[in-house]
């Protein structure tokens, strides 16, 4: 069983508005409401690939109940820790006329010490049955930025691969826990390096340094420019074809799902990178976030070129 950890999930509501203007009222169709959070996207894509996973994290209030119900309806396994404060809502206003997306992202609930302990209890129990753990996204208030580092240590004690997909301080500290894989994009890697990284060579240099700190795989995602997989002993580059992009949001999460699926099924490094890219691309070709079509993935796999640098 693969476990995904989403510590700060959200109800994502998106509205499509023509000619969005600040300071003006807009009449809109009902918003599209989804159970959001990076780990949930990963679990959803894993399911589409035929791999069941267990979703862990925190859920609270009416919003939490709504997400739980939604996941049940989608046939996803879950064992969330119930919290007192309300799970957040995130709002996106999409204006197709101007090709803009304006987002309002709530910070989310404050997790108490007792709630954190209850989560760790569940996590430790489930860990015993897990084959791979994926932790994605930001941390809710109340958890220390070192929280991912803490859980990374627990996972390592069980000798299970730990994927960490986060940014900022929690990524920096998480790296100190030596996760099996991290998946920064160009912006996240630049933030980590403390300077804007523009050239591939500069990015690889930083990724190699991270590997020397104990991370086994740095999966660097480069949007339409493909991806790199950097390890101490190997550097792979994936060149991808141009595709008809509909909505690339969640492509990073889909990529993580593709990588986890590959590791779980014993694919070699090149095939794993190929699968990870195909999943990211397949998601970018759909309107829904965290949605891939296996037939499209199959087709894309043959169009991705992997080279060793
Ligand atoms: P998100 O935070 O929205 O999940 P990300 O920034 O973490 O995304 P990206 O680098 O944008 O991740 O995308 C991950 C992978 O998905 C890329 O490496 C690529 O394979 C595929 N992908 C994403 N955007 C595009 C695109 N516009 N065209 C082709 N492939 C794409």
mmCIF file of C-alpha atoms and ligand atoms in Angstrom:
data_model
loop_
_atom_site.group_PDB
_atom_site.id
_atom_site.type_symbol
_atom_site.label_atom_id
_atom_site.label_comp_id
_atom_site.label_asym_id
_atom_site.label_seq_id
_atom_site.Cartn_x
_atom_site.Cartn_y
_atom_site.Cartn_z
ATOM 1 C CA UNK A 1 0.000 0.000 0.000
ATOM 2 C CA UNK A 2 1.186 3.501 -0.857
ATOM 3 C CA UNK A 3 0.386 6.213 1.700
ATOM 4 C CA UNK A 4 -0.123 9.843 0.723
ATOM 5 C CA UNK A 5 0.064 12.557 3.363
ATOM 6 C CA UNK A 6 -1.913 15.793 2.876
ATOM 7 C CA UNK A 7 -1.570 17.869 6.018
ATOM 8 C CA UNK A 8 -3.398 20.975 4.803
ATOM 9 C CA UNK A 9 -6.115 19.837 2.366
ATOM 10 C CA UNK A 10 -8.711 22.250 1.005
ATOM 11 C CA UNK A 11 -12.021 22.505 -0.729
ATOM 12 C CA UNK A 12 -11.016 24.047 -4.039
ATOM 13 C CA UNK A 13 -13.738 26.148 -5.641
ATOM 14 C CA UNK A 14 -13.224 27.584 -9.099
ATOM 15 C CA UNK A 15 -15.424 30.098 -10.894
ATOM 16 C CA UNK A 16 -15.276 30.877 -14.597
ATOM 17 C CA UNK A 17 -15.847 34.584 -15.173
ATOM 18 C CA UNK A 18 -15.816 36.503 -18.420
ATOM 19 C CA UNK A 19 -13.979 39.794 -18.270
ATOM 20 C CA UNK A 20 -13.113 39.647 -14.570
ATOM 21 C CA UNK A 21 -12.846 43.112 -13.088
ATOM 22 C CA UNK A 22 -11.815 44.007 -9.559
ATOM 23 C CA UNK A 23 -14.272 46.287 -7.751
ATOM 24 C CA UNK A 24 -17.166 44.912 -9.822
ATOM 25 C CA UNK A 25 -19.818 42.278 -9.160
ATOM 26 C CA UNK A 26 -20.022 39.257 -11.459
ATOM 27 C CA UNK A 27 -22.870 36.837 -11.971
ATOM 28 C CA UNK A 28 -21.442 33.353 -12.297
ATOM 29 C CA UNK A 29 -22.486 29.749 -12.834
ATOM 30 C CA UNK A 30 -22.154 27.561 -9.726
ATOM 31 C CA UNK A 31 -18.514 27.069 -8.822
ATOM 32 C CA UNK A 32 -16.792 23.758 -9.456
ATOM 33 C CA UNK A 33 -16.057 22.280 -6.017
ATOM 34 C CA UNK A 34 -13.338 19.638 -5.560
ATOM 35 C CA UNK A 35 -11.469 17.929 -2.751
ATOM 36 C CA UNK A 36 -8.109 19.632 -3.099
ATOM 37 C CA UNK A 37 -4.609 19.145 -1.762
ATOM 38 C CA UNK A 38 -1.464 17.882 -3.459
ATOM 39 C CA UNK A 39 -1.450 14.485 -1.748
ATOM 40 C CA UNK A 40 -5.077 13.930 -2.726
ATOM 41 C CA UNK A 41 -4.165 14.621 -6.357
ATOM 42 C CA UNK A 42 -1.387 12.039 -6.086
ATOM 43 C CA UNK A 43 -3.809 9.460 -4.665
ATOM 44 C CA UNK A 44 -6.361 10.186 -7.366
ATOM 45 C CA UNK A 45 -3.814 9.677 -10.153
ATOM 46 C CA UNK A 46 -2.496 6.510 -8.500
ATOM 47 C CA UNK A 47 -6.046 5.168 -8.552
ATOM 48 C CA UNK A 48 -6.362 5.963 -12.248
ATOM 49 C CA UNK A 49 -3.140 4.001 -12.769
ATOM 50 C CA UNK A 50 -4.698 1.039 -10.957
ATOM 51 C CA UNK A 51 -2.771 1.528 -7.692
ATOM 52 C CA UNK A 52 -4.752 1.908 -4.456
ATOM 53 C CA UNK A 53 -3.371 4.272 -1.812
ATOM 54 C CA UNK A 54 -4.331 5.435 1.646
ATOM 55 C CA UNK A 55 -4.848 9.166 2.278
ATOM 56 C CA UNK A 56 -3.691 10.558 5.633
ATOM 57 C CA UNK A 57 -3.691 14.085 7.027
ATOM 58 C CA UNK A 58 -5.978 16.428 8.946
ATOM 59 C CA UNK A 59 -9.667 17.214 8.302
ATOM 60 C CA UNK A 60 -11.953 19.446 10.362
ATOM 61 C CA UNK A 61 -15.440 20.971 10.459
ATOM 62 C CA UNK A 62 -18.063 20.869 7.699
ATOM 63 C CA UNK A 63 -15.420 21.287 4.998
ATOM 64 C CA UNK A 64 -13.549 18.294 6.383
ATOM 65 C CA UNK A 65 -16.748 16.232 6.324
ATOM 66 C CA UNK A 66 -17.397 17.278 2.728
ATOM 67 C CA UNK A 67 -13.907 16.162 1.628
ATOM 68 C CA UNK A 68 -14.257 12.847 3.473
ATOM 69 C CA UNK A 69 -17.578 12.165 1.735
ATOM 70 C CA UNK A 70 -16.189 13.148 -1.646
ATOM 71 C CA UNK A 71 -13.231 10.797 -1.277
ATOM 72 C CA UNK A 72 -15.568 7.999 -0.201
ATOM 73 C CA UNK A 73 -17.681 8.571 -3.305
ATOM 74 C CA UNK A 74 -14.506 8.378 -5.408
ATOM 75 C CA UNK A 75 -13.607 5.063 -3.765
ATOM 76 C CA UNK A 76 -10.461 6.353 -2.093
ATOM 77 C CA UNK A 77 -9.175 4.859 1.135
ATOM 78 C CA UNK A 78 -8.622 7.354 3.932
ATOM 79 C CA UNK A 79 -7.746 7.574 7.584
ATOM 80 C CA UNK A 80 -7.649 11.286 8.354
ATOM 81 C CA UNK A 81 -7.100 12.727 11.816
ATOM 82 C CA UNK A 82 -10.117 14.807 12.859
ATOM 83 C CA UNK A 83 -9.308 18.304 14.109
ATOM 84 C CA UNK A 84 -11.370 21.014 15.829
ATOM 85 C CA UNK A 85 -10.754 23.865 13.413
ATOM 86 C CA UNK A 86 -12.263 24.065 9.935
ATOM 87 C CA UNK A 87 -10.426 22.690 6.882
ATOM 88 C CA UNK A 88 -9.684 25.559 4.504
ATOM 89 C CA UNK A 89 -11.293 26.699 1.278
ATOM 90 C CA UNK A 90 -9.282 27.919 -1.700
ATOM 91 C CA UNK A 91 -10.875 29.994 -4.418
ATOM 92 C CA UNK A 92 -9.814 30.370 -8.053
ATOM 93 C CA UNK A 93 -11.319 32.876 -10.467
ATOM 94 C CA UNK A 94 -10.589 31.876 -14.028
ATOM 95 C CA UNK A 95 -11.004 34.524 -16.713
ATOM 96 C CA UNK A 96 -10.693 32.914 -20.120
ATOM 97 C CA UNK A 97 -10.957 36.250 -21.960
ATOM 98 C CA UNK A 98 -7.761 37.505 -20.353
ATOM 99 C CA UNK A 99 -6.189 34.078 -19.676
ATOM 100 C CA UNK A 100 -5.832 34.907 -15.990
ATOM 101 C CA UNK A 101 -6.317 32.869 -12.836
ATOM 102 C CA UNK A 102 -6.747 34.818 -9.588
ATOM 103 C CA UNK A 103 -6.460 32.723 -6.430
ATOM 104 C CA UNK A 104 -7.437 33.259 -2.803
ATOM 105 C CA UNK A 105 -5.736 30.626 -0.653
ATOM 106 C CA UNK A 106 -6.738 30.407 2.998
ATOM 107 C CA UNK A 107 -3.955 29.588 5.435
ATOM 108 C CA UNK A 108 -6.099 26.885 6.989
ATOM 109 C CA UNK A 109 -6.658 25.544 10.479
ATOM 110 C CA UNK A 110 -4.358 25.541 13.459
ATOM 111 C CA UNK A 111 -3.411 22.002 14.443
ATOM 112 C CA UNK A 112 -3.070 21.463 18.201
ATOM 113 C CA UNK A 113 -0.338 19.437 19.902
ATOM 114 C CA UNK A 114 -2.855 16.731 20.828
ATOM 115 C CA UNK A 115 -4.085 16.525 17.196
ATOM 116 C CA UNK A 116 -0.507 16.269 15.962
ATOM 117 C CA UNK A 117 0.129 13.389 18.385
ATOM 118 C CA UNK A 118 -3.012 11.604 17.189
ATOM 119 C CA UNK A 119 -1.865 11.979 13.579
ATOM 120 C CA UNK A 120 1.556 10.527 14.447
ATOM 121 C CA UNK A 121 -0.127 7.586 16.142
ATOM 122 C CA UNK A 122 -2.161 6.803 12.990
ATOM 123 C CA UNK A 123 0.884 7.396 10.811
ATOM 124 C CA UNK A 124 3.039 4.998 12.829
ATOM 125 C CA UNK A 125 0.343 2.320 12.717
ATOM 126 C CA UNK A 126 -0.165 2.582 8.950
ATOM 127 C CA UNK A 127 3.573 2.789 8.307
ATOM 128 C CA UNK A 128 3.940 -0.872 9.299
ATOM 129 C CA UNK A 129 1.823 -1.919 6.286
ATOM 130 C CA UNK A 130 3.180 0.618 3.781
ATOM 131 C CA UNK A 131 5.483 0.145 0.784
ATOM 132 C CA UNK A 132 6.049 3.819 -0.019
ATOM 133 C CA UNK A 133 5.131 7.150 1.578
ATOM 134 C CA UNK A 134 4.469 10.413 -0.247
ATOM 135 C CA UNK A 135 4.151 13.714 1.634
ATOM 136 C CA UNK A 136 3.045 16.700 -0.428
ATOM 137 C CA UNK A 137 2.220 20.345 0.072
ATOM 138 C CA UNK A 138 2.359 23.016 2.714
ATOM 139 C CA UNK A 139 2.078 22.554 6.467
ATOM 140 C CA UNK A 140 -0.900 23.821 8.477
ATOM 141 C CA UNK A 141 -0.414 26.308 11.290
ATOM 142 C CA UNK A 142 0.643 24.639 14.513
ATOM 143 C CA UNK A 143 3.153 22.253 12.925
ATOM 144 C CA UNK A 144 6.847 23.111 13.020
ATOM 145 C CA UNK A 145 8.605 23.526 9.636
ATOM 146 C CA UNK A 146 10.675 20.483 10.685
ATOM 147 C CA UNK A 147 7.561 18.252 10.703
ATOM 148 C CA UNK A 148 8.379 16.545 7.399
ATOM 149 C CA UNK A 149 11.916 15.898 8.639
ATOM 150 C CA UNK A 150 10.398 14.243 11.728
ATOM 151 C CA UNK A 151 8.161 11.920 9.730
ATOM 152 C CA UNK A 152 10.944 11.229 7.244
ATOM 153 C CA UNK A 153 12.997 9.809 10.130
ATOM 154 C CA UNK A 154 10.109 7.524 11.129
ATOM 155 C CA UNK A 155 9.790 6.259 7.551
ATOM 156 C CA UNK A 156 13.521 5.641 7.221
ATOM 157 C CA UNK A 157 13.507 3.502 10.346
ATOM 158 C CA UNK A 158 11.114 1.173 8.492
ATOM 159 C CA UNK A 159 13.305 1.181 5.364
ATOM 160 C CA UNK A 160 10.516 2.481 3.130
ATOM 161 C CA UNK A 161 11.032 5.053 0.344
ATOM 162 C CA UNK A 162 9.854 8.542 1.322
ATOM 163 C CA UNK A 163 8.896 11.084 -1.378
ATOM 164 C CA UNK A 164 8.782 14.715 -0.260
ATOM 165 C CA UNK A 165 7.164 17.372 -2.433
ATOM 166 C CA UNK A 166 7.129 20.675 -0.609
ATOM 167 C CA UNK A 167 8.860 24.047 -0.743
ATOM 168 C CA UNK A 168 10.550 26.735 1.331
ATOM 169 C CA UNK A 169 11.643 26.065 4.885
ATOM 170 C CA UNK A 170 9.891 22.694 5.175
ATOM 171 C CA UNK A 171 11.764 21.478 2.067
ATOM 172 C CA UNK A 172 15.083 22.785 3.395
ATOM 173 C CA UNK A 173 14.606 21.013 6.719
ATOM 174 C CA UNK A 174 13.020 17.976 5.061
ATOM 175 C CA UNK A 175 16.177 17.476 2.991
ATOM 176 C CA UNK A 176 18.109 17.131 6.267
ATOM 177 C CA UNK A 177 16.024 14.000 6.916
ATOM 178 C CA UNK A 178 17.458 12.470 3.671
ATOM 179 C CA UNK A 179 14.233 11.517 1.892
ATOM 180 C CA UNK A 180 14.395 8.984 -0.948
ATOM 181 C CA UNK A 181 13.096 11.550 -3.456
ATOM 182 C CA UNK A 182 12.254 15.233 -3.679
ATOM 183 C CA UNK A 183 10.510 16.880 -6.645
ATOM 184 C CA UNK A 184 11.305 20.569 -6.867
ATOM 185 C CA UNK A 185 10.380 22.640 -9.909
ATOM 186 C CA UNK A 186 12.708 25.370 -11.156
ATOM 187 C CA UNK A 187 11.239 27.984 -8.814
ATOM 188 C CA UNK A 188 11.416 25.742 -5.731
ATOM 189 C CA UNK A 189 15.006 24.751 -6.470
ATOM 190 C CA UNK A 190 15.939 28.420 -6.976
ATOM 191 C CA UNK A 191 14.293 29.290 -3.672
ATOM 192 C CA UNK A 192 16.319 26.525 -2.019
ATOM 193 C CA UNK A 193 19.547 27.767 -3.616
ATOM 194 C CA UNK A 194 18.813 31.382 -2.627
ATOM 195 C CA UNK A 195 19.304 32.606 -6.214
ATOM 196 C CA UNK A 196 17.466 32.400 -9.503
ATOM 197 C CA UNK A 197 18.645 29.327 -11.387
ATOM 198 C CA UNK A 198 18.202 29.781 -15.120
ATOM 199 C CA UNK A 199 20.537 27.269 -16.775
ATOM 200 C CA UNK A 200 20.179 23.494 -16.639
ATOM 201 C CA UNK A 201 23.841 23.184 -15.517
ATOM 202 C CA UNK A 202 23.188 25.473 -12.533
ATOM 203 C CA UNK A 203 20.116 23.454 -11.541
ATOM 204 C CA UNK A 204 21.993 20.167 -11.858
ATOM 205 C CA UNK A 205 24.811 21.539 -9.701
ATOM 206 C CA UNK A 206 22.366 22.358 -6.897
ATOM 207 C CA UNK A 207 20.599 18.994 -7.313
ATOM 208 C CA UNK A 208 23.923 17.131 -7.053
ATOM 209 C CA UNK A 209 24.717 19.038 -3.839
ATOM 210 C CA UNK A 210 21.350 17.927 -2.460
ATOM 211 C CA UNK A 211 22.185 14.314 -3.380
ATOM 212 C CA UNK A 212 25.498 14.684 -1.559
ATOM 213 C CA UNK A 213 23.501 15.678 1.519
ATOM 214 C CA UNK A 214 21.795 12.269 1.459
ATOM 215 C CA UNK A 215 18.750 12.626 -0.809
ATOM 216 C CA UNK A 216 18.822 9.678 -3.243
ATOM 217 C CA UNK A 217 16.817 11.194 -6.098
ATOM 218 C CA UNK A 218 16.115 14.769 -7.138
ATOM 219 C CA UNK A 219 13.306 14.759 -9.689
ATOM 220 C CA UNK A 220 13.498 18.226 -11.166
ATOM 221 C CA UNK A 221 10.356 19.121 -13.086
ATOM 222 C CA UNK A 222 10.640 21.724 -15.814
ATOM 223 C CA UNK A 223 7.059 22.104 -17.057
ATOM 224 C CA UNK A 224 6.900 22.136 -20.858
ATOM 225 C CA UNK A 225 10.680 21.594 -20.941
ATOM 226 C CA UNK A 226 10.433 18.093 -19.462
ATOM 227 C CA UNK A 227 12.381 16.942 -16.417
ATOM 228 C CA UNK A 228 15.685 15.712 -15.021
ATOM 229 C CA UNK A 229 16.410 12.915 -12.590
ATOM 230 C CA UNK A 230 19.572 13.621 -10.632
ATOM 231 C CA UNK A 231 21.304 11.020 -8.446
ATOM 232 C CA UNK A 232 24.815 10.792 -7.026
ATOM 233 C CA UNK A 233 25.843 8.396 -9.801
ATOM 234 C CA UNK A 234 23.446 9.228 -12.651
ATOM 235 C CA UNK A 235 21.929 12.259 -14.349
ATOM 236 C CA UNK A 236 19.012 11.612 -16.708
ATOM 237 C CA UNK A 237 17.253 14.156 -18.899
ATOM 238 C CA UNK A 238 13.758 13.736 -20.303
ATOM 239 C CA UNK A 239 12.912 15.599 -23.502
ATOM 240 C CA UNK A 240 9.194 15.778 -24.133
ATOM 241 C CA UNK A 241 7.168 16.682 -27.226
ATOM 242 C CA UNK A 242 4.835 19.662 -27.456
ATOM 243 C CA UNK A 243 1.330 18.720 -26.343
ATOM 244 C CA UNK A 244 -2.065 20.452 -26.436
ATOM 245 C CA UNK A 245 -2.122 21.891 -22.914
ATOM 246 C CA UNK A 246 -5.526 22.437 -21.302
ATOM 247 C CA UNK A 247 -4.709 22.873 -17.572
ATOM 248 C CA UNK A 248 -1.223 22.098 -16.201
ATOM 249 C CA UNK A 249 -2.198 22.561 -12.522
ATOM 250 C CA UNK A 250 -1.442 19.330 -10.650
ATOM 251 C CA UNK A 251 1.049 18.083 -13.240
ATOM 252 C CA UNK A 252 3.728 17.921 -10.559
ATOM 253 C CA UNK A 253 1.450 15.770 -8.384
ATOM 254 C CA UNK A 254 0.663 13.505 -11.330
ATOM 255 C CA UNK A 255 4.385 13.208 -12.004
ATOM 256 C CA UNK A 256 4.943 12.093 -8.405
ATOM 257 C CA UNK A 257 2.172 9.501 -8.810
ATOM 258 C CA UNK A 258 3.840 8.201 -11.978
ATOM 259 C CA UNK A 259 7.181 7.943 -10.211
ATOM 260 C CA UNK A 260 5.691 6.154 -7.189
ATOM 261 C CA UNK A 261 3.832 3.745 -9.480
ATOM 262 C CA UNK A 262 7.097 2.990 -11.314
ATOM 263 C CA UNK A 263 9.147 2.402 -8.154
ATOM 264 C CA UNK A 264 6.388 0.205 -6.752
ATOM 265 C CA UNK A 265 6.340 -1.869 -9.911
ATOM 266 C CA UNK A 266 10.112 -2.270 -10.197
ATOM 267 C CA UNK A 267 10.702 -0.057 -13.271
ATOM 268 C CA UNK A 268 14.310 0.952 -13.922
ATOM 269 C CA UNK A 269 15.387 4.606 -13.617
ATOM 270 C CA UNK A 270 14.873 5.547 -17.263
ATOM 271 C CA UNK A 271 11.444 3.955 -17.461
ATOM 272 C CA UNK A 272 10.465 5.561 -14.153
ATOM 273 C CA UNK A 273 11.395 9.024 -15.422
ATOM 274 C CA UNK A 274 9.555 8.341 -18.679
ATOM 275 C CA UNK A 275 6.413 7.279 -16.798
ATOM 276 C CA UNK A 276 6.634 10.255 -14.415
ATOM 277 C CA UNK A 277 6.800 12.687 -17.351
ATOM 278 C CA UNK A 278 3.978 10.966 -19.221
ATOM 279 C CA UNK A 279 1.716 11.281 -16.176
ATOM 280 C CA UNK A 280 2.547 14.993 -15.751
ATOM 281 C CA UNK A 281 1.876 15.601 -19.436
ATOM 282 C CA UNK A 282 -1.345 13.579 -19.468
ATOM 283 C CA UNK A 283 -2.644 15.701 -16.583
ATOM 284 C CA UNK A 284 -1.727 18.923 -18.419
ATOM 285 C CA UNK A 285 -3.905 17.750 -21.330
ATOM 286 C CA UNK A 286 -7.050 17.583 -19.140
ATOM 287 C CA UNK A 287 -9.286 20.282 -17.658
ATOM 288 C CA UNK A 288 -9.547 18.473 -14.306
ATOM 289 C CA UNK A 289 -6.702 18.653 -11.789
ATOM 290 C CA UNK A 290 -5.118 15.323 -10.848
ATOM 291 C CA UNK A 291 -6.699 13.458 -13.725
ATOM 292 C CA UNK A 292 -4.962 11.276 -16.313
ATOM 293 C CA UNK A 293 -6.141 8.864 -18.990
ATOM 294 C CA UNK A 294 -4.098 5.638 -19.136
ATOM 295 C CA UNK A 295 -4.516 5.368 -22.949
ATOM 296 C CA UNK A 296 -3.007 8.838 -23.389
ATOM 297 C CA UNK A 297 -0.129 7.951 -21.048
ATOM 298 C CA UNK A 298 0.590 4.853 -23.149
ATOM 299 C CA UNK A 299 0.764 6.977 -26.273
ATOM 300 C CA UNK A 300 2.977 9.639 -24.666
ATOM 301 C CA UNK A 301 5.503 7.119 -23.314
ATOM 302 C CA UNK A 302 6.841 6.409 -26.811
ATOM 303 C CA UNK A 303 7.275 10.128 -27.535
ATOM 304 C CA UNK A 304 9.529 10.907 -24.552
ATOM 305 C CA UNK A 305 13.262 10.766 -25.084
ATOM 306 C CA UNK A 306 15.501 9.913 -22.102
ATOM 307 C CA UNK A 307 19.244 10.590 -22.299
ATOM 308 C CA UNK A 308 22.067 10.141 -19.816
ATOM 309 C CA UNK A 309 24.157 13.288 -19.273
HETATM 310 P P1 LIG B 1 2.103 21.743 -9.993
HETATM 311 O O1 LIG B 1 2.644 22.510 -8.818
HETATM 312 O O2 LIG B 1 1.019 22.469 -10.740
HETATM 313 O O3 LIG B 1 1.670 20.353 -9.640
HETATM 314 P P2 LIG B 1 4.888 21.603 -10.851
HETATM 315 O O4 LIG B 1 5.448 22.978 -11.034
HETATM 316 O O5 LIG B 1 5.226 20.876 -9.606
HETATM 317 O O6 LIG B 1 3.300 21.596 -11.064
HETATM 318 P P3 LIG B 1 5.649 21.028 -13.579
HETATM 319 O O7 LIG B 1 7.120 21.135 -13.763
HETATM 320 O O8 LIG B 1 4.821 22.173 -14.071
HETATM 321 O O9 LIG B 1 5.339 20.668 -12.066
HETATM 322 O O10 LIG B 1 5.093 19.732 -14.334
HETATM 323 C C1 LIG B 1 5.486 18.411 -14.032
HETATM 324 C C2 LIG B 1 5.625 17.627 -15.316
HETATM 325 O O11 LIG B 1 4.391 17.638 -16.060
HETATM 326 C C3 LIG B 1 6.682 18.190 -16.283
HETATM 327 O O12 LIG B 1 7.970 17.692 -15.974
HETATM 328 C C4 LIG B 1 6.153 17.698 -17.622
HETATM 329 O O13 LIG B 1 6.496 16.338 -17.816
HETATM 330 C C5 LIG B 1 4.638 17.793 -17.451
HETATM 331 N N1 LIG B 1 4.145 19.130 -17.867
HETATM 332 C C6 LIG B 1 3.753 20.144 -17.097
HETATM 333 N N2 LIG B 1 3.396 21.227 -17.832
HETATM 334 C C7 LIG B 1 3.547 20.873 -19.117
HETATM 335 C C8 LIG B 1 3.355 21.533 -20.379
HETATM 336 N N3 LIG B 1 2.924 22.793 -20.441
HETATM 337 N N4 LIG B 1 3.644 20.856 -21.519
HETATM 338 C C9 LIG B 1 4.092 19.579 -21.452
HETATM 339 N N5 LIG B 1 4.288 18.904 -20.304
HETATM 340 C C10 LIG B 1 4.036 19.527 -19.151
#
